[in-house]
Amino acid sequence: MNQPRIPASIEVAPKQAIESADLPGLFPPGTRVYITDVGSDPSPTLVRAARRVRELGYEPVPHFASRRLTTRTALDERVRATVAEAGVTDILVIGGGLERPAGAFTSTMEVLETGIFDANGITDIGIAGHPEGSPDFNEQVALEALRLKKNFGERTGARMRIVTQFGFDGERFARWANGLRDNGIDMPVHLGVAGPAKVTTLIKFAAMCGVGNSLSFFKRNTRSIATLATSHSPESVVGPIEQAWHDNPTGAIRQIHVFPFGGIKKAAEWLDQRGSWDIKTSLYPHVQSNGH
């Protein structure tokens, strides 16, 4: 009997969510679809993106990038709109980079402590995890931040989970996730994985996203320069993660989160072929975006 395949979520850019003709039927119904916020899209665009994701039968998970948010009022209005128009109950709150905050918030905890999510019926909250460390803070600071967020969930009743940056060293990611409980952190973990893409594309995104350690690992394990012109299969990363999930089914690792750098269609086809998703007859690019 074949072992089950690890479940997966995926993320899309707001413009993709609104405009992509591939999106209807591309993912299994109910799939968590994260909607990125890199600071360049106005609030109405982010709300429209969440609404279309919902209309297509998926679960919209909008990003809230703390250091990119402007004011408490703007945050409140955006949360209210996504809840009212897209039925959002699940979000991802991250630091959002930026050396200098764009507005009122300097950290994820400050955004969580506003109480705005709880007041608007948000029940599930993803927070960032950094299996390879972060250029912005050391490991002890990162672990303490995770403990604070775990405690926040216990105080408020929010279901907290950790969603990590992508990387290429699946064994290291799995060890990190399963080691969190030793540090008093027992939140579920969704480990980030880059979907199928050209190697040159992955190197570009890895450099942009600051995953330097993983990039070094990836280059060491890329057999030749000729490989740089070919595509990378994520299986070498997912394999060790999936094995760790099988070995410890009640452990921290619950699923993978896919960054579709090679395109959402290619990522969806890969997840379907490997058995993480079961799309069956739902690949209908001609379906109208009203979700019918």
Tab-separated table of C-alpha atoms in Angstrom:
chain	number	residue	atom	x	y	z
A	1	MET	CA	0.000	0.000	0.000
A	2	ASN	CA	1.367	3.411	-0.982
A	3	GLN	CA	2.053	5.839	1.842
A	4	PRO	CA	-0.095	8.995	1.851
A	5	ARG	CA	1.406	12.147	0.396
A	6	ILE	CA	1.941	15.238	2.491
A	7	PRO	CA	-0.791	17.905	1.996
A	8	ALA	CA	0.046	21.293	0.487
A	9	SER	CA	-1.042	24.922	0.346
A	10	ILE	CA	0.081	27.450	-2.277
A	11	GLU	CA	0.427	31.199	-2.676
A	12	VAL	CA	-0.437	33.621	-5.474
A	13	ALA	CA	0.124	37.289	-6.153
A	14	PRO	CA	-2.958	39.534	-5.891
A	15	LYS	CA	-2.952	40.253	-9.633
A	16	GLN	CA	-2.798	36.520	-10.377
A	17	ALA	CA	-5.690	35.889	-8.003
A	18	ILE	CA	-7.832	38.496	-9.762
A	19	GLU	CA	-6.863	37.960	-13.408
A	20	SER	CA	-5.497	34.446	-13.965
A	21	ALA	CA	-7.590	32.434	-16.397
A	22	ASP	CA	-5.858	29.272	-15.138
A	23	LEU	CA	-7.093	29.609	-11.575
A	24	PRO	CA	-10.647	28.197	-11.820
A	25	GLY	CA	-10.514	24.482	-11.017
A	26	LEU	CA	-6.716	24.475	-10.835
A	27	PHE	CA	-6.526	23.578	-7.128
A	28	PRO	CA	-8.649	21.144	-5.104
A	29	PRO	CA	-11.690	22.780	-3.451
A	30	GLY	CA	-10.896	24.217	-0.038
A	31	THR	CA	-7.150	24.559	-0.701
A	32	ARG	CA	-5.502	27.276	1.374
A	33	VAL	CA	-4.415	29.931	-1.122
A	34	TYR	CA	-2.151	32.552	0.412
A	35	ILE	CA	-2.328	36.023	-1.141
A	36	THR	CA	0.986	37.844	-0.995
A	37	ASP	CA	1.437	41.440	0.120
A	38	VAL	CA	4.719	42.986	-1.001
A	39	GLY	CA	3.528	46.514	-0.314
A	40	SER	CA	2.757	47.514	-3.894
A	41	ASP	CA	-0.955	46.674	-4.022
A	42	PRO	CA	-3.622	48.949	-2.533
A	43	SER	CA	-6.053	47.527	-0.015
A	44	PRO	CA	-9.008	47.249	-2.484
A	45	THR	CA	-6.859	45.082	-4.776
A	46	LEU	CA	-5.956	42.750	-1.904
A	47	VAL	CA	-9.621	42.489	-0.940
A	48	ARG	CA	-10.660	41.733	-4.561
A	49	ALA	CA	-8.008	39.033	-4.737
A	50	ALA	CA	-9.333	37.366	-1.591
A	51	ARG	CA	-12.898	37.598	-2.901
A	52	ARG	CA	-12.071	35.841	-6.179
A	53	VAL	CA	-10.136	33.105	-4.375
A	54	ARG	CA	-13.230	32.527	-2.205
A	55	GLU	CA	-15.565	32.572	-5.227
A	56	LEU	CA	-13.485	29.871	-6.900
A	57	GLY	CA	-13.996	27.567	-3.918
A	58	TYR	CA	-10.599	27.945	-2.260
A	59	GLU	CA	-9.723	29.228	1.222
A	60	PRO	CA	-8.193	32.725	0.954
A	61	VAL	CA	-5.318	33.421	3.354
A	62	PRO	CA	-4.287	37.069	2.955
A	63	HIS	CA	-0.827	38.169	4.073
A	64	PHE	CA	-0.498	41.054	6.504
A	65	ALA	CA	3.069	42.360	6.373
A	66	SER	CA	3.446	44.186	9.685
A	67	ARG	CA	6.201	46.642	8.806
A	68	ARG	CA	4.452	47.542	5.555
A	69	LEU	CA	1.164	48.451	7.248
A	70	THR	CA	0.496	52.168	7.655
A	71	THR	CA	-2.026	52.868	10.424
A	72	ARG	CA	-4.197	50.947	12.848
A	73	THR	CA	-7.277	52.389	11.124
A	74	ALA	CA	-6.100	51.171	7.713
A	75	LEU	CA	-5.441	47.707	9.149
A	76	ASP	CA	-8.893	47.614	10.745
A	77	GLU	CA	-10.574	48.671	7.499
A	78	ARG	CA	-8.698	46.082	5.453
A	79	VAL	CA	-9.497	43.254	7.863
A	80	ARG	CA	-13.175	44.251	7.981
A	81	ALA	CA	-13.355	44.354	4.176
A	82	THR	CA	-11.701	40.968	3.645
A	83	VAL	CA	-14.016	39.401	6.220
A	84	ALA	CA	-17.150	41.045	4.805
A	85	GLU	CA	-16.378	40.500	1.117
A	86	ALA	CA	-14.382	37.271	1.110
A	87	GLY	CA	-15.417	35.506	4.323
A	88	VAL	CA	-11.813	35.430	5.496
A	89	THR	CA	-11.165	33.640	8.803
A	90	ASP	CA	-7.541	32.605	8.159
A	91	ILE	CA	-4.567	34.962	7.691
A	92	LEU	CA	-0.765	35.069	7.658
A	93	VAL	CA	0.946	37.818	9.662
A	94	ILE	CA	4.644	38.353	8.927
A	95	GLY	CA	7.260	40.979	9.708
A	96	GLY	CA	7.416	42.121	6.111
A	97	GLY	CA	11.066	43.131	5.924
A	98	LEU	CA	11.872	46.845	5.559
A	99	GLU	CA	14.566	48.359	7.774
A	100	ARG	CA	12.312	51.314	8.449
A	101	PRO	CA	8.601	50.556	9.060
A	102	ALA	CA	6.170	52.204	6.664
A	103	GLY	CA	3.827	53.149	9.490
A	104	ALA	CA	2.662	52.352	12.992
A	105	PHE	CA	3.930	48.777	13.419
A	106	THR	CA	7.435	47.431	13.921
A	107	SER	CA	6.622	43.764	14.575
A	108	THR	CA	4.096	40.978	14.123
A	109	MET	CA	3.309	40.980	17.857
A	110	GLU	CA	2.297	44.652	17.745
A	111	VAL	CA	-0.172	43.853	14.963
A	112	LEU	CA	-1.562	40.812	16.784
A	113	GLU	CA	-1.934	42.730	20.047
A	114	THR	CA	-4.240	45.312	18.440
A	115	GLY	CA	-7.054	42.767	18.892
A	116	ILE	CA	-8.361	43.629	15.415
A	117	PHE	CA	-8.194	40.056	14.109
A	118	ASP	CA	-10.030	38.609	17.093
A	119	ALA	CA	-12.663	41.354	16.941
A	120	ASN	CA	-13.372	40.459	13.302
A	121	GLY	CA	-13.707	36.712	13.754
A	122	ILE	CA	-10.279	35.610	12.527
A	123	THR	CA	-9.797	32.129	13.994
A	124	ASP	CA	-6.619	30.869	12.300
A	125	ILE	CA	-3.325	32.771	12.150
A	126	GLY	CA	-0.115	31.799	10.410
A	127	ILE	CA	3.172	33.355	11.537
A	128	ALA	CA	6.633	33.249	10.005
A	129	GLY	CA	9.267	30.631	10.771
A	130	HIS	CA	12.933	30.703	9.775
A	131	PRO	CA	14.504	27.218	9.731
A	132	GLU	CA	17.836	28.665	8.580
A	133	GLY	CA	17.789	31.724	10.775
A	134	SER	CA	17.187	35.271	9.626
A	135	PRO	CA	19.592	38.054	8.720
A	136	ASP	CA	17.479	40.333	10.952
A	137	PHE	CA	17.790	38.461	14.300
A	138	ASN	CA	19.554	35.522	15.971
A	139	GLU	CA	18.094	32.121	16.826
A	140	GLN	CA	17.311	32.922	20.478
A	141	VAL	CA	15.389	36.055	19.474
A	142	ALA	CA	13.497	34.018	16.868
A	143	LEU	CA	12.570	31.310	19.386
A	144	GLU	CA	11.413	33.869	21.948
A	145	ALA	CA	9.232	35.537	19.290
A	146	LEU	CA	7.627	32.180	18.510
A	147	ARG	CA	6.957	31.572	22.225
A	148	LEU	CA	5.257	34.963	22.516
A	149	LYS	CA	3.016	34.127	19.555
A	150	LYS	CA	2.227	30.684	20.973
A	151	ASN	CA	1.204	32.380	24.234
A	152	PHE	CA	-0.893	34.874	22.281
A	153	GLY	CA	-2.823	31.979	20.710
A	154	GLU	CA	-3.387	30.386	24.106
A	155	ARG	CA	-4.668	33.678	25.557
A	156	THR	CA	-6.989	34.520	22.691
A	157	GLY	CA	-8.061	31.112	21.418
A	158	ALA	CA	-6.613	31.776	17.947
A	159	ARG	CA	-5.276	28.648	16.240
A	160	MET	CA	-1.655	29.542	15.540
A	161	ARG	CA	0.635	27.809	13.058
A	162	ILE	CA	4.128	28.438	11.723
A	163	VAL	CA	4.579	28.872	7.967
A	164	THR	CA	8.210	28.987	6.913
A	165	GLN	CA	10.261	30.626	4.210
A	166	PHE	CA	11.220	28.261	1.378
A	167	GLY	CA	14.533	26.445	1.258
A	168	PHE	CA	16.367	23.597	-0.438
A	169	ASP	CA	17.634	21.514	2.503
A	170	GLY	CA	14.621	19.370	3.400
A	171	GLU	CA	16.425	17.405	6.119
A	172	ARG	CA	17.444	20.590	7.913
A	173	PHE	CA	13.913	21.975	7.664
A	174	ALA	CA	12.452	18.778	9.139
A	175	ARG	CA	14.972	18.747	12.005
A	176	TRP	CA	14.183	22.378	12.793
A	177	ALA	CA	10.415	21.761	12.849
A	178	ASN	CA	10.675	18.660	15.026
A	179	GLY	CA	13.111	20.402	17.386
A	180	LEU	CA	10.739	23.248	18.244
A	181	ARG	CA	8.980	21.254	20.974
A	182	ASP	CA	12.300	20.963	22.821
A	183	ASN	CA	12.128	24.761	23.091
A	184	GLY	CA	8.557	24.819	24.401
A	185	ILE	CA	6.967	25.614	21.039
A	186	ASP	CA	4.292	23.115	19.995
A	187	MET	CA	2.552	24.917	17.148
A	188	PRO	CA	1.920	23.028	13.883
A	189	VAL	CA	4.480	23.766	11.146
A	190	HIS	CA	3.949	24.176	7.395
A	191	LEU	CA	7.342	23.994	5.693
A	192	GLY	CA	8.028	26.195	2.669
A	193	VAL	CA	9.075	24.565	-0.591
A	194	ALA	CA	9.804	26.120	-3.985
A	195	GLY	CA	7.649	24.580	-6.719
A	196	PRO	CA	9.054	23.376	-10.062
A	197	ALA	CA	11.016	26.159	-11.755
A	198	LYS	CA	14.155	26.866	-13.715
A	199	VAL	CA	17.217	26.782	-11.516
A	200	THR	CA	18.149	30.322	-12.560
A	201	THR	CA	14.708	31.518	-11.419
A	202	LEU	CA	15.135	29.846	-8.032
A	203	ILE	CA	18.563	31.382	-7.513
A	204	LYS	CA	17.122	34.822	-8.269
A	205	PHE	CA	14.244	34.435	-5.789
A	206	ALA	CA	16.487	32.876	-3.135
A	207	ALA	CA	18.807	35.878	-3.330
A	208	MET	CA	15.839	38.286	-3.150
A	209	CYS	CA	14.302	36.473	-0.169
A	210	GLY	CA	17.536	36.202	1.798
A	211	VAL	CA	17.674	32.421	2.031
A	212	GLY	CA	21.456	32.431	1.664
A	213	ASN	CA	22.217	29.243	3.593
A	214	SER	CA	19.792	27.251	1.491
A	215	LEU	CA	21.152	28.838	-1.658
A	216	SER	CA	24.669	27.680	-0.746
A	217	PHE	CA	23.343	24.177	-0.055
A	218	PHE	CA	21.481	24.205	-3.366
A	219	LYS	CA	24.551	25.278	-5.350
A	220	ARG	CA	26.715	22.628	-3.657
A	221	ASN	CA	24.184	19.984	-4.609
A	222	THR	CA	23.623	21.165	-8.159
A	223	ARG	CA	25.779	18.774	-10.139
A	224	SER	CA	27.014	20.979	-12.941
A	225	ILE	CA	26.772	24.361	-14.579
A	226	ALA	CA	24.692	22.722	-17.307
A	227	THR	CA	22.008	22.037	-14.698
A	228	LEU	CA	21.498	25.784	-14.312
A	229	ALA	CA	19.737	25.820	-17.678
A	230	THR	CA	17.336	23.068	-16.654
A	231	SER	CA	14.428	22.807	-14.258
A	232	HIS	CA	14.646	21.899	-10.590
A	233	SER	CA	12.383	19.201	-9.203
A	234	PRO	CA	11.218	19.950	-5.661
A	235	GLU	CA	11.149	16.235	-4.784
A	236	SER	CA	14.703	16.316	-3.388
A	237	VAL	CA	13.430	18.850	-0.825
A	238	VAL	CA	9.984	17.383	-0.206
A	239	GLY	CA	11.258	13.803	0.154
A	240	PRO	CA	12.984	14.245	3.551
A	241	ILE	CA	10.137	16.444	4.829
A	242	GLU	CA	7.531	13.893	3.808
A	243	GLN	CA	9.549	11.070	5.369
A	244	ALA	CA	9.792	12.977	8.660
A	245	TRP	CA	6.008	13.513	8.500
A	246	HIS	CA	5.459	9.770	8.016
A	247	ASP	CA	7.917	8.876	10.786
A	248	ASN	CA	6.182	11.173	13.290
A	249	PRO	CA	2.545	11.661	12.256
A	250	THR	CA	1.680	13.509	15.474
A	251	GLY	CA	4.749	15.757	15.266
A	252	ALA	CA	5.045	19.396	14.319
A	253	ILE	CA	5.153	18.942	10.529
A	254	ARG	CA	1.636	19.060	9.070
A	255	GLN	CA	2.095	20.030	5.444
A	256	ILE	CA	4.194	21.883	2.881
A	257	HIS	CA	3.563	25.400	1.630
A	258	VAL	CA	4.462	25.865	-2.037
A	259	PHE	CA	6.023	28.985	-3.552
A	260	PRO	CA	5.127	28.642	-7.262
A	261	PHE	CA	8.122	30.456	-8.768
A	262	GLY	CA	7.770	28.480	-12.010
A	263	GLY	CA	4.071	29.336	-12.319
A	264	ILE	CA	0.905	28.254	-10.531
A	265	LYS	CA	-0.129	25.824	-13.270
A	266	LYS	CA	3.179	23.965	-13.188
A	267	ALA	CA	3.078	23.813	-9.375
A	268	ALA	CA	-0.516	22.520	-9.384
A	269	GLU	CA	0.284	19.820	-11.950
A	270	TRP	CA	3.286	18.680	-9.900
A	271	LEU	CA	1.240	18.499	-6.670
A	272	ASP	CA	-1.490	16.560	-8.459
A	273	GLN	CA	0.965	14.130	-10.087
A	274	ARG	CA	2.782	13.431	-6.810
A	275	GLY	CA	-0.531	12.858	-4.989
A	276	SER	CA	-0.448	15.750	-2.510
A	277	TRP	CA	-3.475	17.115	-4.351
A	278	ASP	CA	-6.318	15.287	-6.055
A	279	ILE	CA	-7.597	17.622	-8.714
A	280	LYS	CA	-9.205	14.896	-10.884
A	281	THR	CA	-11.612	16.573	-13.292
A	282	SER	CA	-11.332	20.085	-11.872
A	283	LEU	CA	-8.836	21.419	-14.453
A	284	TYR	CA	-11.278	23.585	-16.361
A	285	PRO	CA	-9.617	26.813	-17.528
A	286	HIS	CA	-12.870	27.816	-19.261
A	287	VAL	CA	-14.893	27.947	-16.018
A	288	GLN	CA	-16.121	31.451	-15.322
A	289	SER	CA	-14.652	33.319	-12.353
A	290	ASN	CA	-18.045	33.530	-10.634
A	291	GLY	CA	-17.287	30.102	-9.178
A	292	HIS	CA	-20.319	28.338	-10.779
